[in-house]
PDB file of C-alpha atoms in Angstrom:
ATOM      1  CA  UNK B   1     105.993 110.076  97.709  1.00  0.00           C
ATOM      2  CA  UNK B   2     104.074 108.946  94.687  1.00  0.00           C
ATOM      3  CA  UNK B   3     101.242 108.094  96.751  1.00  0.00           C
ATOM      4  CA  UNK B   4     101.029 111.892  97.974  1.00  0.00           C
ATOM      5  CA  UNK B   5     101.347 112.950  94.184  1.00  0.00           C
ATOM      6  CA  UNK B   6      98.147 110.704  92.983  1.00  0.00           C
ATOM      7  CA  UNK B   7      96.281 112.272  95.488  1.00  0.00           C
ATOM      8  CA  UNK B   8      97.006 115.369  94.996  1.00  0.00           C
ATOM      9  CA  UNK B   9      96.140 115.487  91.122  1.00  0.00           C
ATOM     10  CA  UNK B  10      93.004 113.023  91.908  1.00  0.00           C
ATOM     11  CA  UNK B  11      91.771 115.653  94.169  1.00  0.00           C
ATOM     12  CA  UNK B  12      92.652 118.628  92.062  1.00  0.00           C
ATOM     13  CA  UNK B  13      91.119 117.102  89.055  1.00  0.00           C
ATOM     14  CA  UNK B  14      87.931 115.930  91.348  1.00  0.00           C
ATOM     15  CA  UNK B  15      87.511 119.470  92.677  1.00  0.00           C
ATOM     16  CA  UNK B  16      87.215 120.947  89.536  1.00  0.00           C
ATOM     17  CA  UNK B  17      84.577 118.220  88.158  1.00  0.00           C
ATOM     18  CA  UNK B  18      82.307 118.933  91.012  1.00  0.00           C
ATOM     19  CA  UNK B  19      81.568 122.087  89.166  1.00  0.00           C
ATOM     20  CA  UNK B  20      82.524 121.340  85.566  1.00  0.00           C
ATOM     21  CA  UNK B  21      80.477 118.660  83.943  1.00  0.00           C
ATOM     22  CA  UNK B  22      82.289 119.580  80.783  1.00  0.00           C
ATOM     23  CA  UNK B  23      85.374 117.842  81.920  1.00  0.00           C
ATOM     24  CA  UNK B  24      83.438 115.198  83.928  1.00  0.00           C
ATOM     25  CA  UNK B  25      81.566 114.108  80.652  1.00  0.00           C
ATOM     26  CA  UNK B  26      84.809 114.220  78.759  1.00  0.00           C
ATOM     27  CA  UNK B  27      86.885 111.925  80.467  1.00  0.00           C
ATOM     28  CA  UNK B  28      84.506 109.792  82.695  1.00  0.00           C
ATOM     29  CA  UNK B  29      84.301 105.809  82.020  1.00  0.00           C
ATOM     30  CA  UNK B  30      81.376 106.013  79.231  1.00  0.00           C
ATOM     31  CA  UNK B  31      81.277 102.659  77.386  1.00  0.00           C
ATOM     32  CA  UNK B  32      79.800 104.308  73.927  1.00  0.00           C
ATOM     33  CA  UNK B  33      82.569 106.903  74.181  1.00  0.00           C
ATOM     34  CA  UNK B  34      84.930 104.228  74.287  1.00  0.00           C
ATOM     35  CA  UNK B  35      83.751 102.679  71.353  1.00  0.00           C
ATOM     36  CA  UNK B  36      84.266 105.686  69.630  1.00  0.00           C
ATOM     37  CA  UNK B  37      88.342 105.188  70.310  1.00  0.00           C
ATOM     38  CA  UNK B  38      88.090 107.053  73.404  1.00  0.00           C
ATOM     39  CA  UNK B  39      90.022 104.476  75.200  1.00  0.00           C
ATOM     40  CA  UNK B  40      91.577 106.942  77.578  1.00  0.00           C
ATOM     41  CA  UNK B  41      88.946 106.702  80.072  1.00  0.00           C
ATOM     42  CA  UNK B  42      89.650 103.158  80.847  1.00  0.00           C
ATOM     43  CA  UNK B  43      92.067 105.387  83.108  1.00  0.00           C
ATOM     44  CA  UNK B  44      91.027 108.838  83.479  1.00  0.00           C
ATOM     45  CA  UNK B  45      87.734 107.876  85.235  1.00  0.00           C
ATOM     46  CA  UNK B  46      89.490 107.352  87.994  1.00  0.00           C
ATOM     47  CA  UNK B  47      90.428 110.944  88.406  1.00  0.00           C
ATOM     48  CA  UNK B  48      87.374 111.909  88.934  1.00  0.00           C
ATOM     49  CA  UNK B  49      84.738 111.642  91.842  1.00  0.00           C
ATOM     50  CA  UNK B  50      80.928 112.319  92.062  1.00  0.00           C
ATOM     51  CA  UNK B  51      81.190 114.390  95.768  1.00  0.00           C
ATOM     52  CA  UNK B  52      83.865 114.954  98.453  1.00  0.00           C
ATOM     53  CA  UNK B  53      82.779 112.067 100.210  1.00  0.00           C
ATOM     54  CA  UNK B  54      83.137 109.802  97.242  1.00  0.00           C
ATOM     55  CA  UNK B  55      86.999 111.425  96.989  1.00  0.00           C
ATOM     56  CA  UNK B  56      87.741 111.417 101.054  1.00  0.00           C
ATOM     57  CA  UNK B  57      87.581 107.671 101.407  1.00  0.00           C
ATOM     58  CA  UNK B  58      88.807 106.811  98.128  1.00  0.00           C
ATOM     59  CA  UNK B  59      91.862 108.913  98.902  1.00  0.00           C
ATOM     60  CA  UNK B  60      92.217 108.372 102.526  1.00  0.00           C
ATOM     61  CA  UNK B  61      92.347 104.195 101.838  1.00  0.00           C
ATOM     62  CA  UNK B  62      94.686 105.166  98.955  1.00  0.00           C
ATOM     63  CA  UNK B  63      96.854 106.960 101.794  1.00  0.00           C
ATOM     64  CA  UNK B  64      96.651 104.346 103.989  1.00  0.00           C
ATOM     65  CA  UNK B  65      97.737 101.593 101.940  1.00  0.00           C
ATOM     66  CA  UNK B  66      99.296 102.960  99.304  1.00  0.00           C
ATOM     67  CA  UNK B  67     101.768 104.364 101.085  1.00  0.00           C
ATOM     68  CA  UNK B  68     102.641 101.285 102.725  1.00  0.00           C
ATOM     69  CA  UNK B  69     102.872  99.437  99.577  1.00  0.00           C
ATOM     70  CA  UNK B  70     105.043 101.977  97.757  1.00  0.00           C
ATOM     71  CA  UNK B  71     107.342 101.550 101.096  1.00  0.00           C
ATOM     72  CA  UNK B  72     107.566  97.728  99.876  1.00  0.00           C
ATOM     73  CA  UNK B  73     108.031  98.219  96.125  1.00  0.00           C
ATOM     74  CA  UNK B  74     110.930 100.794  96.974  1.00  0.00           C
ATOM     75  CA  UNK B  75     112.356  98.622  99.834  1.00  0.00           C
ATOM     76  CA  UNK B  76     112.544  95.557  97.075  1.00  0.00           C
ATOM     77  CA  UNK B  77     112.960  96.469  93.724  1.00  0.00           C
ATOM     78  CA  UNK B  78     115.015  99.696  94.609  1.00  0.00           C
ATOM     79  CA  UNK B  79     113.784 103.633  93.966  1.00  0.00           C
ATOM     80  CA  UNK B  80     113.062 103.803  90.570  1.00  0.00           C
ATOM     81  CA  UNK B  81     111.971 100.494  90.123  1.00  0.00           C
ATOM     82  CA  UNK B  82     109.544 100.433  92.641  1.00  0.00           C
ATOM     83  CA  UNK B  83     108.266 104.229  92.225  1.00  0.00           C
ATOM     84  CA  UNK B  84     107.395 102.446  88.255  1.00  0.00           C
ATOM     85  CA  UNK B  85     106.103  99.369  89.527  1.00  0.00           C
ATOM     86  CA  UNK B  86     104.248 101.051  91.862  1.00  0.00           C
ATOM     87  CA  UNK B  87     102.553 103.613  88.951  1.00  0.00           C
ATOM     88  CA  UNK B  88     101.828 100.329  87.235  1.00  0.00           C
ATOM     89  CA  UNK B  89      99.673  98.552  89.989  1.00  0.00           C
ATOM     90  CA  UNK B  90      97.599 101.677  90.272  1.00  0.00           C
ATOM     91  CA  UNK B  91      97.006 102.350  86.105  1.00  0.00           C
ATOM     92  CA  UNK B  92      96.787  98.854  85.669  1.00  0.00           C
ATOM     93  CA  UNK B  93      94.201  98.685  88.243  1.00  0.00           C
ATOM     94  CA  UNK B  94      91.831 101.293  87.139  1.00  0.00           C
ATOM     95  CA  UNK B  95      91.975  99.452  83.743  1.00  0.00           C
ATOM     96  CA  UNK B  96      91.372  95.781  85.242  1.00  0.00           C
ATOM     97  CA  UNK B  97      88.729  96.320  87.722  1.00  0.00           C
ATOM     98  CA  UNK B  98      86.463  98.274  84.931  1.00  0.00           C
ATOM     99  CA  UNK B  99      86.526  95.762  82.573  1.00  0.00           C
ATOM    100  CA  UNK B 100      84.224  93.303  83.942  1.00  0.00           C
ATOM    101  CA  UNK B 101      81.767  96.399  83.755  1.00  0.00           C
ATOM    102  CA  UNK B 102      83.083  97.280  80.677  1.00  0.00           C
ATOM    103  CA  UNK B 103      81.917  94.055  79.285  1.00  0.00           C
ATOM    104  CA  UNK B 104      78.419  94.143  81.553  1.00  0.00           C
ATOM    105  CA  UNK B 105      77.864  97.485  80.400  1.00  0.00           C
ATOM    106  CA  UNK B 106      79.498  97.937  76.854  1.00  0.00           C
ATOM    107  CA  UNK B 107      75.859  98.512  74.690  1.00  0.00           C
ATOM    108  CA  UNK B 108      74.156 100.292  77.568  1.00  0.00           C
ATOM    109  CA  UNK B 109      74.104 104.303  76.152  1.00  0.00           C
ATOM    110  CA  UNK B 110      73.045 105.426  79.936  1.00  0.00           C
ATOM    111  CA  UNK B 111      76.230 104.035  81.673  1.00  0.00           C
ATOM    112  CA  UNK B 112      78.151 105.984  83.186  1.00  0.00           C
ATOM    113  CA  UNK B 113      81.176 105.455  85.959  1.00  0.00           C
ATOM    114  CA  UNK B 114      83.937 107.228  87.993  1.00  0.00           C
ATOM    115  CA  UNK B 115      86.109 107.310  91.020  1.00  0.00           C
ATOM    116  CA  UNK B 116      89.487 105.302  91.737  1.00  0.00           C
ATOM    117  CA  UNK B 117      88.589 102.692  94.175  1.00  0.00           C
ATOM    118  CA  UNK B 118      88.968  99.726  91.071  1.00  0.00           C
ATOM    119  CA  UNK B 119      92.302 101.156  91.741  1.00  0.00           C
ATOM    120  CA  UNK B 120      92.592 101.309  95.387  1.00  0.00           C
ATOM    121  CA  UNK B 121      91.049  97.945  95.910  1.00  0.00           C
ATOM    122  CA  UNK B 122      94.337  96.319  94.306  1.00  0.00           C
ATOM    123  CA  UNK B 123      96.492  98.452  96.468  1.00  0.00           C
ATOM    124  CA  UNK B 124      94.583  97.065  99.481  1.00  0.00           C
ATOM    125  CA  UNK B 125      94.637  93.933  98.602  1.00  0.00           C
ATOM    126  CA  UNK B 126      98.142  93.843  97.679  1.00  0.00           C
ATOM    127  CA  UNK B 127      98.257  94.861 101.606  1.00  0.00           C
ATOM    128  CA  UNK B 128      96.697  91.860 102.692  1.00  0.00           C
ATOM    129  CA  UNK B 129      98.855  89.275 101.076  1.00  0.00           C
ATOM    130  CA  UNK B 130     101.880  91.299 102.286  1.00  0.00           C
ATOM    131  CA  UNK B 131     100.392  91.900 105.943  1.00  0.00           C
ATOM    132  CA  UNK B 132      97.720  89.294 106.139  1.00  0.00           C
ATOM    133  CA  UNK B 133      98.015  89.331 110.167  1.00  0.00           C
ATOM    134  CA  UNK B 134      97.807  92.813 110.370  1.00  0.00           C
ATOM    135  CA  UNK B 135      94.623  94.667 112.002  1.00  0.00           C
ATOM    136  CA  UNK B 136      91.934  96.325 109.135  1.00  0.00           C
ATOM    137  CA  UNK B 137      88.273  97.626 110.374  1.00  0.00           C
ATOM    138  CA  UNK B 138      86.173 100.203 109.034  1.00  0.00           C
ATOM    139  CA  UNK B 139      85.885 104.000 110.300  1.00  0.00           C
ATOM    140  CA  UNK B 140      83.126 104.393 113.124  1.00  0.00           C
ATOM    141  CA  UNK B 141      83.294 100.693 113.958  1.00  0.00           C
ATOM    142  CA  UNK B 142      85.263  99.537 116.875  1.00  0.00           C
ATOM    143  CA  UNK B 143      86.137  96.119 115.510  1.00  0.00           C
ATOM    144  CA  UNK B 144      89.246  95.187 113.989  1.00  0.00           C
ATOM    145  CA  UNK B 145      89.936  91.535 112.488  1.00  0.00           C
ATOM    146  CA  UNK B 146      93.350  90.354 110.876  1.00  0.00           C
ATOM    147  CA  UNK B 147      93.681  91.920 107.263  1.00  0.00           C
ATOM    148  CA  UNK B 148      93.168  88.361 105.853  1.00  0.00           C
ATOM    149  CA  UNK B 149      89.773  87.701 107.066  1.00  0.00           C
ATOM    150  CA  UNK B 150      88.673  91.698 106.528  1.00  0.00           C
ATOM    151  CA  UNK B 151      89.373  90.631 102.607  1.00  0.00           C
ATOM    152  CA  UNK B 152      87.135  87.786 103.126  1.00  0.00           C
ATOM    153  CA  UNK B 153      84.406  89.595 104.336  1.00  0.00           C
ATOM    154  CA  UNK B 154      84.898  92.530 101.851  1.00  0.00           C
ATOM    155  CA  UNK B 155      85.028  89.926  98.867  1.00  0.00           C
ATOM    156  CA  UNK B 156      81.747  88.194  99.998  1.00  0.00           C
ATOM    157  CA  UNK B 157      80.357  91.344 100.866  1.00  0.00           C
ATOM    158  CA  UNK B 158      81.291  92.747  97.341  1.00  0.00           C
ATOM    159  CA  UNK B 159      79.967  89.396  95.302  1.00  0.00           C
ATOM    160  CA  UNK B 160      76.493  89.936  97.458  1.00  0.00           C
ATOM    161  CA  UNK B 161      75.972  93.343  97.042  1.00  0.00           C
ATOM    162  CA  UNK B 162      76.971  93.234  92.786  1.00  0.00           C
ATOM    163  CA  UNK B 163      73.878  90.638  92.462  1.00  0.00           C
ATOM    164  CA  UNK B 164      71.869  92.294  94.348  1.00  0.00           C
ATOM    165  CA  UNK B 165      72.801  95.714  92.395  1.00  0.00           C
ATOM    166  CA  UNK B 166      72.969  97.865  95.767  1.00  0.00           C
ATOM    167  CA  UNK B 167      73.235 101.696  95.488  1.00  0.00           C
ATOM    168  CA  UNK B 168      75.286 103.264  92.670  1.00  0.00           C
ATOM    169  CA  UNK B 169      78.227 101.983  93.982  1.00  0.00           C
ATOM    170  CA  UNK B 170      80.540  99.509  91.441  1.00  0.00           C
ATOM    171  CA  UNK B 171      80.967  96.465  93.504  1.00  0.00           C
ATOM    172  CA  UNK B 172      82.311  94.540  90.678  1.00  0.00           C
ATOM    173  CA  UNK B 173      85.420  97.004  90.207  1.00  0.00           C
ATOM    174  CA  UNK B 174      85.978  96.101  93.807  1.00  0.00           C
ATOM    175  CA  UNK B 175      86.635  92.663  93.161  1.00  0.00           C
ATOM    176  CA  UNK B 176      88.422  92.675  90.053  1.00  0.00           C
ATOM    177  CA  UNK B 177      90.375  95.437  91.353  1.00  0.00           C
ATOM    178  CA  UNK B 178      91.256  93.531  94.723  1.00  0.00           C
ATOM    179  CA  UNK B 179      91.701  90.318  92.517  1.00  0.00           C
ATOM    180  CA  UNK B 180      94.269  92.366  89.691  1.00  0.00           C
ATOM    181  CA  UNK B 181      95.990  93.125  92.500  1.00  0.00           C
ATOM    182  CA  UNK B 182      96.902  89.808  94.075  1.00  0.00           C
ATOM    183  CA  UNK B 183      97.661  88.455  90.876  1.00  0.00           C
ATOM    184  CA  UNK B 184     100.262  91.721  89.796  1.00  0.00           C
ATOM    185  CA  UNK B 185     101.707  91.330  93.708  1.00  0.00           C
ATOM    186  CA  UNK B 186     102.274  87.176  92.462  1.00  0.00           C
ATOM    187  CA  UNK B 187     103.959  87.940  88.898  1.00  0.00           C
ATOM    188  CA  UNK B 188     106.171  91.251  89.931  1.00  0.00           C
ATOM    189  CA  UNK B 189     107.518  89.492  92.682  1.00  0.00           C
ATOM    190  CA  UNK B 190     108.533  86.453  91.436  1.00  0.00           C
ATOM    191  CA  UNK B 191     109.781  88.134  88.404  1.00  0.00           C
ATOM    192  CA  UNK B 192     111.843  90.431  89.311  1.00  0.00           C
ATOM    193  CA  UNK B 193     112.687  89.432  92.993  1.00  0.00           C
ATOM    194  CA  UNK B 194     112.209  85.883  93.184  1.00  0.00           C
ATOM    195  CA  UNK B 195     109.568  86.080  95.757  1.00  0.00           C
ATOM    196  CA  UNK B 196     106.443  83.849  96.683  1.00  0.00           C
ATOM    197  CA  UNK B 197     104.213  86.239  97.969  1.00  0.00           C
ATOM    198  CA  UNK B 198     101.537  83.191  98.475  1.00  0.00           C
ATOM    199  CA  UNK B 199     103.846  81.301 100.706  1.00  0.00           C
ATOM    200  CA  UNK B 200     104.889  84.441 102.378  1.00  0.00           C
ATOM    201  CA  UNK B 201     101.086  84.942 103.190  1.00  0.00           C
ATOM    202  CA  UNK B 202     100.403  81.831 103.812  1.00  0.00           C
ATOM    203  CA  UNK B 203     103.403  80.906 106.694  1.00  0.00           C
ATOM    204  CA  UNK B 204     102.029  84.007 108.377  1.00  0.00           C
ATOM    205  CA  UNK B 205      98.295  82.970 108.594  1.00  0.00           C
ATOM    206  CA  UNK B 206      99.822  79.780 109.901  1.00  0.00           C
ATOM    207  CA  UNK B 207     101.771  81.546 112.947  1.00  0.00           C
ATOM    208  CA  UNK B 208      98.423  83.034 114.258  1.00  0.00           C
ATOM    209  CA  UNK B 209      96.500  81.977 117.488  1.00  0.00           C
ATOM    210  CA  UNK B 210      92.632  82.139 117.807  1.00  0.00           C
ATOM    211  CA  UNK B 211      92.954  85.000 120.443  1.00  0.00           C
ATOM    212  CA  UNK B 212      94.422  86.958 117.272  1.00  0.00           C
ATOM    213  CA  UNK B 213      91.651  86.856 115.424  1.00  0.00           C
ATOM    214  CA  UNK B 214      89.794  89.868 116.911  1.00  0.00           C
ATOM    215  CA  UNK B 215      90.290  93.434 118.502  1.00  0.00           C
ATOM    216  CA  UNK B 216      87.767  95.230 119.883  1.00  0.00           C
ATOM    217  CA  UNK B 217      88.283  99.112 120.282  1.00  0.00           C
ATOM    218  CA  UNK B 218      90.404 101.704 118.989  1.00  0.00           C
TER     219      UNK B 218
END
């Protein structure tokens, strides 16, 4: 599976940063490096990781869902189509969800960003228009809420936390990423398979009872 393949060079490449800030400085998302025509790192940021935390739940949520939505693309648009496709949503990603920071962030000399979850956020989010009934959470909390209202929260969350400039963490390539997402999941579809992934979504929102709104427990 691609999937399986983007983790594995994510982590290999990630490994060997944690102990080579050579590489790390050479290919992480550095605005005045860019300027420079280093526009390569509007991807290859997103190979690397700042600790194994950082690359254990960026990878694991890229296992989870990406491997569900490379089932889809292969399913529709056929092997080789999809395996591209597929490659696409995930390159396209990194670049999209940087580039509000990009523009945030383009004269600051101290800026500095990496890690793939711009990336990862359009592969989950691409999950929730094609599964919008279908049970997220978060690891350690016993609560689980149709995928639909878990992007909700995670948007709002997101937009909150971005003003407020919490932590290190880029909130913003969260929502462009989940955003990029949607909007690739929209186009490809009704492209190439003459698809409405909006009323897809939306007719199975419309199926659901209150008493589906919530799980408690594992």
């Amino acid at each position: 599976m691609i999937t399986i393949i983007i983790i594995a060079i994510t982590s290999i490449i990630s490994y060997i940063g944690f102990n080579n800030s050579t590489l790390v400085e050479k290919y992480i998302f550095y605005p005045q490096a860019i300027k420079n025509k280093q526009a390569y790192r509007f991807i290859t940021y997103g190979f690397l990781h700042a600790d194994l935390s950082h690359l254990f739940f960026n990878m694991f949520a890229l296992y989870l869902f990406g491997t569900e939505i490379e089932k889809v693309f292969k399913a529709v648009f056929g092997e080789g189509a999809g395996i591209f496709l597929y490659i696409l949503l995930y390159l396209f990603g990194l670049i999209f969800s940087i580039l509000p920071t990009w523009l945030k962030e383009r004269n600051n000399y101290r800026y500095r960003s990496l890690g793939a979850s711009g990336a990862v956020s359009a592969l989950v989010f691409a999950y929730i228009l094609i599964y919008p009934m279908n049970f997220m959470g978060i690891i350690f909390i016993p609560i689980f809420l149709p995928a639909f209202i878990f992007g909700i929260i995670f948007v709002l969350t997101s937009i909150y936390l971005d003003k407020k400039q919490y932590g290190n963490v880029n909130h913003s390539a969260h929502i462009a990423g989940g955003l990029f997402g949607i909007i690739f999941m929209f186009v490809v579809f009704n492209i190439f398979a003459d698809i409405n992934v909006f009323s897809y979504f939306i007719e199975s929102i419309q199926l659901t009872s209150i008493k589906d709104l919530i799980h408690f427990g594992y």
